[in-house]
Amino acid sequence: MTELSCIVERVVFRNEDNGFTVLDVKTASGKNRAVGMIPDARPGTRLLLKGEFEVNKRFGEQFTVRDYEEEPLTDEESMTDFLGSGVIRGVGPKTAAIMIAKFGTEVFSIIENEPERLLDISGIGHVTLDKIVTSYQEHKDVTDTVLHFVQLGIGRFAGMKLYKAYGAEAPAVVNEDPYRLVTEATGIDFKTADRIAGQLGLTGNDPRRIAAGVTYLLSRAVYDGNTYLPKGLILERARELLDVSGEEIEDAAFSLELSGQVKCERLRDGTEAWFSADCYLAEKAVANGLLRLARAETNPVRADLGHLIHAMETEKKIALSEEQKRAIEHSLLSGVFVITGGPGTGKTTIIRAVADILVFCGFDLAICAPTGRAAKRITEQTGYEAKTIHRLLEYSADLESDRMYFGRDRFNPLEIGALIVDEASMIDVLLMKALLDALPSGVRLVIVGDADQLPPVGAGNVLGDILSSECIDYAKLTNIYRQAAESLIITNAHRINRGEMPIADESGNFFLSKKGDEESALRAIIELCARRLPAYLGTHADRILQDIQVITPVKNRRLGTHSLNRELQAALNPPSPDKKERPHGSRVFREGDKVMQMKNDYGLPWVDRLTLEKGEGVFNGDIGFVRTVSEDLGTLSVAFDGTKLVTYDADGLDNIELAYAITVHKSQGSEYPCVVMPMMFVPPMLATRNLLYTAVTRGKDLVVLVGSEERLRVMVENVGGVARCTALSSFLQTASSNTLFDDAFS
């Protein structure tokens, strides 16, 4: 086995799910590429790698790492590299060089023991000093914590996860009860926690172990979108996972139910369902909330509806179909009404008409959608301001617990007379519960969405369950209107939904560029985005990234988001002396890059660069563009919605990704002038009709599929995906037979 002493220059790639990492490293003899399970490697650190040089067919010679350890930094050059790498917040390459020039190899000792001496350096004030000291201590804590677990025989990847969950207290937490790693959703899987518990002497039938196993299985089910698992299925999975008896598993579930963590209930169809408590309470609350609103007395629309609709048609110079008129009338007469239908069936026209009439009749109307992009789109289409559900409910964040709270709830309800909710297919059960909690009885609720799109990312299937329950009035729109019918995108979306192959026509706006393998498809996508489509669309260079969106079913593989983003960044925003850039992990962020926020950050501050308005909150799926990179501070600023500027430090950069290519799931609720989608092999559970349907309906003016016609056929014919286990439909049917509700607003 060969040993290679090196400095990490850049993390080229890291799979956060398993720790596989690709590094650019610098050795005494030059530069090399190292690959392997190196989950805690960071730029600027010195490593002793143990492994072998091997030749990869695609990437050439690289060092395959079998084992490694972090070495202390003892010379000024390596210390400068470390400090200037961005690992230490508040220090860039220039500041690092000044620190080494002033303090030499004593710099780490000074940061740790005499940090106030750093104030002598120009540009370092008390705020920056706090960042430096805190960041340096965090780095030291990471190293010490991971080393502690390695010495216990626990892998470095698991050690990194434990540090992310508990910080420097991780060893003490694990020693006390290793199964907390599972029950507290730290990202450590059950098998890892189980192995740790075994090393600490816990037995296989320890009640804590069995309870943690049940909790783990339910949490995985929720992660997959389910709100419960059938008793038989969870017993089967638990016996396989734990190797204990069914009686012991049921005893654990009973204890969990007594403690309020799990709920067991028989559904209307006879299924014995085991729920996580949050999902059970949420689905019950949604069922009761919908029926409460549906049964409540509402303020009447004090005018003849037929006359109002006719007057609106005359004023707007539109002609509504009988189907649309019936949907509008029911929306105005019902406490709760659902409108569903595919693209081109007039949902937006109905929203606009209902809004016009409600406002004309004096109702205080609100319109909302699950995402900022969906809210912006409905605002543009209707002329009425739409808010995100979070903004409507006046969210706030507890930064210490990383939890979100809503200012509007049953104790401080919304002061409105009517609410229209668009893109309802994206709403998970927890968010729907929060929304209904804030609606007092008497508010009209109109729910609009396409039930054939993908279900929400979170748990539940709210729109689908409402419709299948037959307990809430709804209209399913089927007519496709003339202008929409002229679009091949709309025509093909409905063909796909019926299980028919789409029609590709060079004279239309839907194309299939046939390619036989992933590499040729990749080259075609780059050529389309960089040259052919901008010329075809007449898109100005400044608008290419706004108008063209690549969407793909997967994150990994050659045509997944990770690979596509690297290739598209190189083609559409290559390195330039005029553009500063910031390496971070496996990515490089460059001025001009298109990026996406990957998780809700309710407390992240922003400022509008035009109005100087300030606020907080950037949300999962928001897309922006990198405006500036500060090499000295290691930060970058991103503009969302054109003017809303957010500054990211090293920690915040973990929450953004390049967005030249995004997953189909992340594209939900959005519409783009042009959509490009690879059409090659993807795992069968993702190669589904509704995923393809959702992707195609994201395109407004043009859709281009690149790849295999056979793969396209596979997706069209695959109605599958695994059906979610959700109970809202059952709860609605049960609650609809009752006459009493726990109604805080009555």
XYZ file of C-alpha atoms in Angstrom, residues 226-694:
469
model
C -46.469 7.787 3.564
C -48.329 8.791 6.710
C -48.662 5.234 8.049
C -47.665 1.614 7.436
C -50.036 -1.362 7.675
C -49.411 -3.409 10.808
C -48.568 -6.553 8.856
C -45.981 -4.765 6.744
C -44.264 -3.047 9.659
C -44.175 -6.307 11.652
C -42.562 -8.034 8.678
C -39.989 -5.277 8.226
C -39.313 -5.017 11.961
C -38.744 -8.761 12.362
C -36.275 -8.641 9.490
C -34.514 -5.583 10.889
C -34.439 -6.585 14.569
C -34.577 -10.409 14.613
C -37.043 -10.370 17.508
C -40.565 -11.738 17.919
C -43.744 -10.077 16.742
C -44.953 -9.957 20.343
C -41.911 -7.920 21.388
C -42.491 -5.537 18.470
C -46.155 -5.059 19.417
C -45.142 -4.416 23.033
C -42.740 -1.720 21.810
C -45.454 -0.149 19.671
C -47.831 -0.139 22.663
C -45.200 1.653 24.764
C -44.607 4.160 21.970
C -48.356 4.770 21.749
C -48.594 5.376 25.497
C -45.783 7.928 25.220
C -47.546 9.673 22.327
C -44.948 8.873 19.654
C -46.982 6.354 17.655
C -50.692 5.906 16.968
C -52.317 2.605 16.005
C -55.796 2.697 14.454
C -58.020 0.558 12.231
C -59.084 2.377 9.058
C -62.461 2.107 7.312
C -61.191 -0.560 4.930
C -60.032 -2.712 7.836
C -56.330 -1.846 7.592
C -54.573 -1.801 10.972
C -52.437 1.287 10.521
C -49.399 2.364 12.538
C -48.749 6.111 12.281
C -46.096 8.484 13.485
C -47.949 10.803 15.873
C -47.343 13.958 13.802
C -48.835 12.469 10.641
C -51.811 10.949 12.464
C -52.738 14.208 14.144
C -52.192 16.165 10.928
C -54.434 13.955 8.783
C -57.159 13.957 11.455
C -56.948 17.752 11.704
C -57.099 18.201 7.919
C -60.180 15.980 7.653
C -61.984 17.819 10.459
C -60.850 21.225 9.192
C -62.138 20.645 5.673
C -65.509 19.387 6.850
C -65.787 22.200 9.399
C -65.370 24.775 6.636
C -67.615 22.872 4.230
C -70.463 22.725 6.754
C -70.102 26.250 8.129
C -72.472 29.038 7.219
C -70.790 31.453 4.816
C -71.624 35.014 3.896
C -73.700 34.799 0.720
C -72.750 36.384 -2.578
C -75.534 38.966 -2.600
C -76.229 39.077 -6.305
C -77.510 36.906 -9.107
C -74.585 34.656 -10.030
C -75.648 34.200 -13.617
C -75.810 37.967 -14.058
C -72.427 38.453 -12.383
C -70.759 35.826 -14.559
C -72.293 37.288 -17.734
C -71.170 40.811 -16.743
C -67.669 39.545 -16.079
C -67.542 37.824 -19.493
C -68.607 41.055 -21.170
C -66.063 43.174 -19.288
C -63.162 40.762 -19.849
C -64.238 39.930 -23.416
C -64.141 36.196 -22.804
C -66.613 33.375 -23.413
C -66.805 30.786 -20.649
C -67.920 27.221 -21.283
C -70.792 25.714 -19.334
C -68.229 23.557 -17.502
C -66.335 26.654 -16.379
C -69.513 28.495 -15.373
C -70.622 25.563 -13.194
C -67.190 25.477 -11.503
C -67.352 29.229 -10.827
C -70.890 29.008 -9.408
C -69.998 26.121 -7.090
C -66.863 27.937 -5.932
C -68.990 30.926 -4.941
C -71.736 28.897 -3.243
C -69.703 26.251 -1.373
C -67.794 26.463 1.870
C -65.068 24.305 0.330
C -64.783 23.536 -3.384
C -62.040 21.752 -5.308
C -61.198 22.387 -8.976
C -58.928 19.891 -10.708
C -57.878 19.377 -14.300
C -54.892 19.139 -16.593
C -53.144 21.915 -18.519
C -55.273 23.954 -20.918
C -58.551 23.148 -19.142
C -59.101 26.682 -17.885
C -58.175 26.478 -14.198
C -56.480 29.887 -14.235
C -59.443 31.476 -16.034
C -61.726 30.160 -13.288
C -59.429 31.462 -10.536
C -59.426 34.905 -12.141
C -63.227 34.906 -12.551
C -63.882 33.742 -8.983
C -61.462 36.359 -7.671
C -63.087 39.122 -9.739
C -66.562 38.298 -8.468
C -65.543 37.880 -4.816
C -63.692 41.196 -4.814
C -66.591 42.917 -6.613
C -68.958 41.593 -3.923
C -66.777 42.979 -1.143
C -65.076 39.830 0.122
C -61.624 40.176 1.648
C -59.821 37.696 -0.624
C -56.429 36.028 -0.267
C -54.682 33.825 -2.840
C -51.782 31.517 -1.991
C -49.609 28.731 -3.394
C -47.041 26.353 -1.860
C -43.925 27.938 -3.436
C -42.708 31.422 -4.255
C -42.461 30.588 -7.948
C -46.026 29.266 -8.049
C -47.299 32.334 -6.195
C -45.473 34.661 -8.575
C -46.920 32.848 -11.580
C -50.531 33.083 -10.364
C -49.981 36.781 -9.590
C -48.822 37.380 -13.160
C -51.701 35.374 -14.642
C -54.559 36.814 -12.584
C -53.426 40.312 -11.625
C -54.119 39.551 -7.938
C -51.278 39.306 -5.434
C -50.636 35.730 -4.393
C -48.492 34.816 -1.402
C -46.752 31.642 -0.421
C -48.626 29.689 2.232
C -45.723 30.340 4.606
C -45.905 34.083 4.069
C -49.701 34.112 4.365
C -49.420 32.320 7.706
C -46.689 34.753 8.870
C -43.986 32.197 9.490
C -41.134 32.828 11.878
C -38.091 30.792 12.792
C -36.502 29.572 15.999
C -32.873 29.538 14.908
C -31.720 27.477 17.889
C -34.121 24.605 17.259
C -34.233 25.125 13.467
C -38.022 24.954 13.717
C -40.676 27.082 12.069
C -43.668 28.705 13.708
C -46.710 30.344 12.171
C -48.055 33.616 13.496
C -51.493 32.714 12.161
C -53.236 29.722 13.717
C -56.517 28.851 15.409
C -55.780 31.321 18.202
C -54.843 34.123 15.778
C -56.746 33.263 12.596
C -56.547 34.962 9.233
C -58.948 37.891 8.886
C -60.266 37.093 5.416
C -63.560 36.135 3.824
C -62.286 33.827 1.095
C -59.116 31.958 0.166
C -58.006 30.471 -3.157
C -55.190 27.895 -2.935
C -53.403 27.063 -6.198
C -51.020 24.164 -7.034
C -52.639 22.064 -4.308
C -50.999 18.833 -5.532
C -47.767 20.106 -3.941
C -49.197 20.606 -0.448
C -48.212 17.977 2.110
C -50.410 17.088 5.058
C -48.459 19.068 7.683
C -48.633 22.301 5.681
C -52.328 21.754 4.919
C -53.006 21.324 8.621
C -51.281 24.632 9.375
C -53.321 26.395 6.689
C -56.674 25.008 7.850
C -55.837 25.786 11.476
C -55.659 29.469 10.506
C -59.029 29.573 8.677
C -62.042 30.445 10.850
C -65.397 28.883 10.045
C -67.230 30.941 7.445
C -64.235 31.469 5.173
C -64.805 30.246 1.615
C -62.011 27.911 0.517
C -61.339 27.154 -3.154
C -58.656 24.517 -3.775
C -57.157 24.272 -7.267
C -54.674 21.725 -8.576
C -53.813 18.988 -11.042
C -54.284 15.645 -9.314
C -52.319 13.829 -12.041
C -49.056 15.571 -11.183
C -46.505 14.161 -8.767
C -47.623 14.022 -5.130
C -45.942 16.415 -2.691
C -42.347 15.922 -1.618
C -43.515 15.757 2.000
C -45.801 13.158 3.533
C -49.394 12.748 2.405
C -51.467 12.999 -0.745
C -53.844 15.774 0.234
C -55.397 16.675 -3.116
C -55.699 13.069 -4.288
C -57.235 11.954 -0.989
C -59.761 14.797 -0.942
C -60.963 13.804 -4.404
C -61.045 10.058 -3.738
C -63.002 10.527 -0.502
C -66.002 11.998 -2.411
C -66.736 14.007 0.758
C -65.845 17.462 -0.595
C -67.564 18.991 -3.644
C -65.309 19.213 -6.697
C -65.245 19.810 -10.431
C -62.968 17.843 -12.734
C -62.306 19.929 -15.849
C -61.968 17.975 -19.081
C -62.453 20.464 -21.928
C -59.243 21.650 -23.591
C -59.713 25.118 -25.022
C -58.820 26.104 -28.568
C -55.677 28.124 -27.888
C -54.354 25.452 -25.532
C -55.261 22.685 -27.970
C -53.020 24.310 -30.590
C -50.004 23.690 -28.356
C -48.346 20.310 -28.738
C -47.145 20.653 -25.139
C -50.743 20.677 -23.887
C -51.864 18.026 -26.378
C -48.986 15.742 -25.467
C -49.452 16.217 -21.735
C -52.974 14.847 -22.068
C -51.804 12.060 -24.394
C -49.190 11.030 -21.819
C -51.833 11.116 -19.090
C -53.969 8.732 -21.168
C -51.027 6.390 -21.727
C -50.456 7.442 -25.336
C -47.107 8.325 -26.905
C -46.594 12.066 -27.405
C -46.352 13.521 -30.892
C -43.068 15.197 -31.839
C -43.361 17.683 -34.684
C -40.671 20.041 -35.947
C -43.365 22.563 -36.898
C -44.721 22.603 -33.346
C -43.299 23.213 -29.877
C -42.525 19.656 -28.771
C -39.395 17.863 -30.028
C -37.630 14.563 -29.463
C -33.922 14.641 -30.242
C -33.074 10.937 -30.577
C -29.782 9.824 -29.023
C -28.589 6.309 -28.353
C -26.424 6.711 -25.266
C -25.882 9.012 -22.299
C -22.725 10.682 -23.603
C -24.278 11.702 -26.909
C -27.413 12.880 -25.069
C -25.245 14.954 -22.738
C -23.409 16.583 -25.631
C -26.735 17.320 -27.334
C -28.156 18.970 -24.198
C -25.107 21.212 -23.879
C -25.288 22.150 -27.563
C -29.014 22.893 -27.229
C -28.616 25.109 -24.172
C -25.495 26.931 -25.305
C -26.254 27.546 -28.979
C -29.203 25.997 -30.756
C -32.086 26.924 -28.461
C -31.023 30.550 -27.840
C -30.848 31.005 -31.624
C -34.171 29.218 -32.173
C -35.966 31.173 -29.438
C -34.262 34.458 -30.224
C -33.164 34.575 -26.597
C -30.722 37.330 -25.659
C -27.536 36.092 -24.009
C -28.577 37.671 -20.699
C -31.794 35.637 -20.691
C -30.498 32.158 -21.549
C -30.316 30.990 -17.951
C -33.747 32.439 -17.118
C -35.543 31.083 -20.180
C -34.053 27.590 -20.547
C -34.336 25.040 -17.759
C -32.945 21.514 -17.867
C -34.934 19.119 -15.677
C -34.086 15.492 -15.029
C -35.558 12.648 -12.958
C -32.386 11.870 -10.974
C -29.503 13.465 -9.096
C -26.866 10.862 -9.908
C -25.798 9.081 -13.128
C -24.330 10.864 -16.133
C -27.586 12.701 -16.863
C -28.422 13.511 -13.255
C -28.304 17.000 -11.765
C -24.777 16.676 -10.340
C -23.160 15.810 -13.673
C -25.352 18.090 -15.788
C -24.680 21.081 -13.556
C -20.916 20.652 -13.822
C -21.073 20.357 -17.602
C -23.596 23.163 -18.130
C -21.722 25.505 -15.812
C -18.564 24.928 -17.846
C -20.437 25.651 -21.088
C -22.711 28.517 -20.025
C -20.642 30.259 -17.340
C -16.998 29.186 -17.764
C -14.109 30.448 -15.622
C -13.034 33.980 -16.475
C -10.560 36.518 -15.076
C -13.567 38.852 -14.779
C -15.531 36.450 -12.577
C -14.611 35.595 -9.003
C -15.449 32.143 -7.739
C -15.745 30.270 -4.457
C -14.975 26.547 -4.146
C -17.179 24.765 -1.634
C -17.244 21.029 -1.148
C -17.674 19.338 -4.496
C -18.836 22.538 -6.184
C -17.462 25.833 -7.398
C -19.779 28.832 -7.225
C -18.946 31.524 -9.764
C -20.324 34.994 -10.321
C -23.219 34.631 -12.770
C -24.090 31.057 -11.722
C -27.700 29.939 -11.508
C -28.337 28.433 -8.050
C -31.185 26.963 -6.022
C -31.902 27.030 -2.280
C -32.251 23.387 -1.209
C -33.941 23.736 2.201
C -36.179 26.212 3.962
C -34.166 28.762 5.935
C -36.735 30.885 7.705
C -34.258 33.154 9.448
C -31.901 33.900 6.542
C -31.843 37.705 6.119
C -32.229 39.440 2.760
C -32.319 43.011 1.522
C -33.919 44.361 -1.642
C -31.129 46.121 -3.510
C -33.580 48.595 -5.108
C -35.987 49.482 -2.287
C -33.641 48.574 0.622
C -36.560 46.663 2.174
C -35.314 43.999 4.594
C -36.784 40.645 5.481
C -36.053 37.048 6.412
C -36.578 33.684 4.779
C -35.413 31.867 1.662
C -37.229 28.691 0.724
C -36.600 25.262 -0.706
C -36.723 25.556 -4.510
C -36.075 29.313 -4.786
C -33.798 30.039 -7.772
C -31.356 32.943 -7.919
C -28.115 34.095 -9.480
C -24.714 34.638 -7.883
C -23.958 38.365 -8.083
C -20.703 38.785 -6.148
C -18.054 36.633 -4.497
C -15.911 38.037 -1.688
C -12.528 36.347 -1.748
C -11.473 38.041 1.491
C -14.529 36.982 3.521
C -15.248 33.724 1.698
C -18.880 34.764 1.172
C -21.070 35.201 -1.868
C -24.284 37.110 -2.553
C -27.228 35.664 -4.468
C -30.066 37.666 -6.015
C -33.482 35.987 -5.765
C -36.437 37.393 -7.698
C -34.011 39.764 -9.404
C -33.449 42.143 -6.483
C -33.629 40.216 -3.185
C -29.988 39.873 -2.098
C -28.883 37.132 0.310
C -25.332 36.732 1.623
C -24.081 33.177 2.224
C -21.133 32.267 4.429
C -19.430 28.852 4.423
C -22.210 27.188 6.439
C -24.955 28.659 4.265
C -23.299 27.372 1.109
C -24.250 23.848 2.194
C -27.851 24.826 1.447
C -27.498 25.916 -2.187
C -26.765 23.970 -5.349
C -26.125 24.858 -8.960
C -29.461 25.011 -10.802
C -28.624 24.819 -14.503
C -30.289 21.399 -14.115
C -32.844 20.545 -11.426
C -34.915 17.477 -10.622
C -38.495 17.164 -11.814
C -39.635 17.225 -8.193
C -37.893 20.575 -7.651
C -39.549 21.991 -10.772
C -43.086 21.504 -9.460
C -45.123 24.678 -9.339
C -42.889 26.399 -11.885
C -43.241 27.222 -15.555
C -40.331 27.914 -17.913
C -40.304 29.267 -21.480
C -38.249 26.250 -22.536
C -37.734 22.872 -20.857
C -35.032 20.373 -21.865
C -35.196 16.864 -20.393
C -32.935 13.838 -20.891
C -34.833 10.702 -21.830
C -32.498 7.837 -20.949
C -32.498 5.044 -18.359
C -33.645 5.972 -14.868
C -34.623 3.646 -12.001
C -38.089 2.126 -12.619
C -39.639 3.833 -9.584
C -38.814 7.207 -11.206
C -39.533 6.224 -14.816
C -43.245 6.855 -14.334
C -46.026 8.437 -16.337
C -46.872 11.119 -13.774
C -43.230 12.181 -13.484
C -43.039 12.597 -17.270
C -46.409 14.391 -17.277
C -45.213 16.772 -14.550
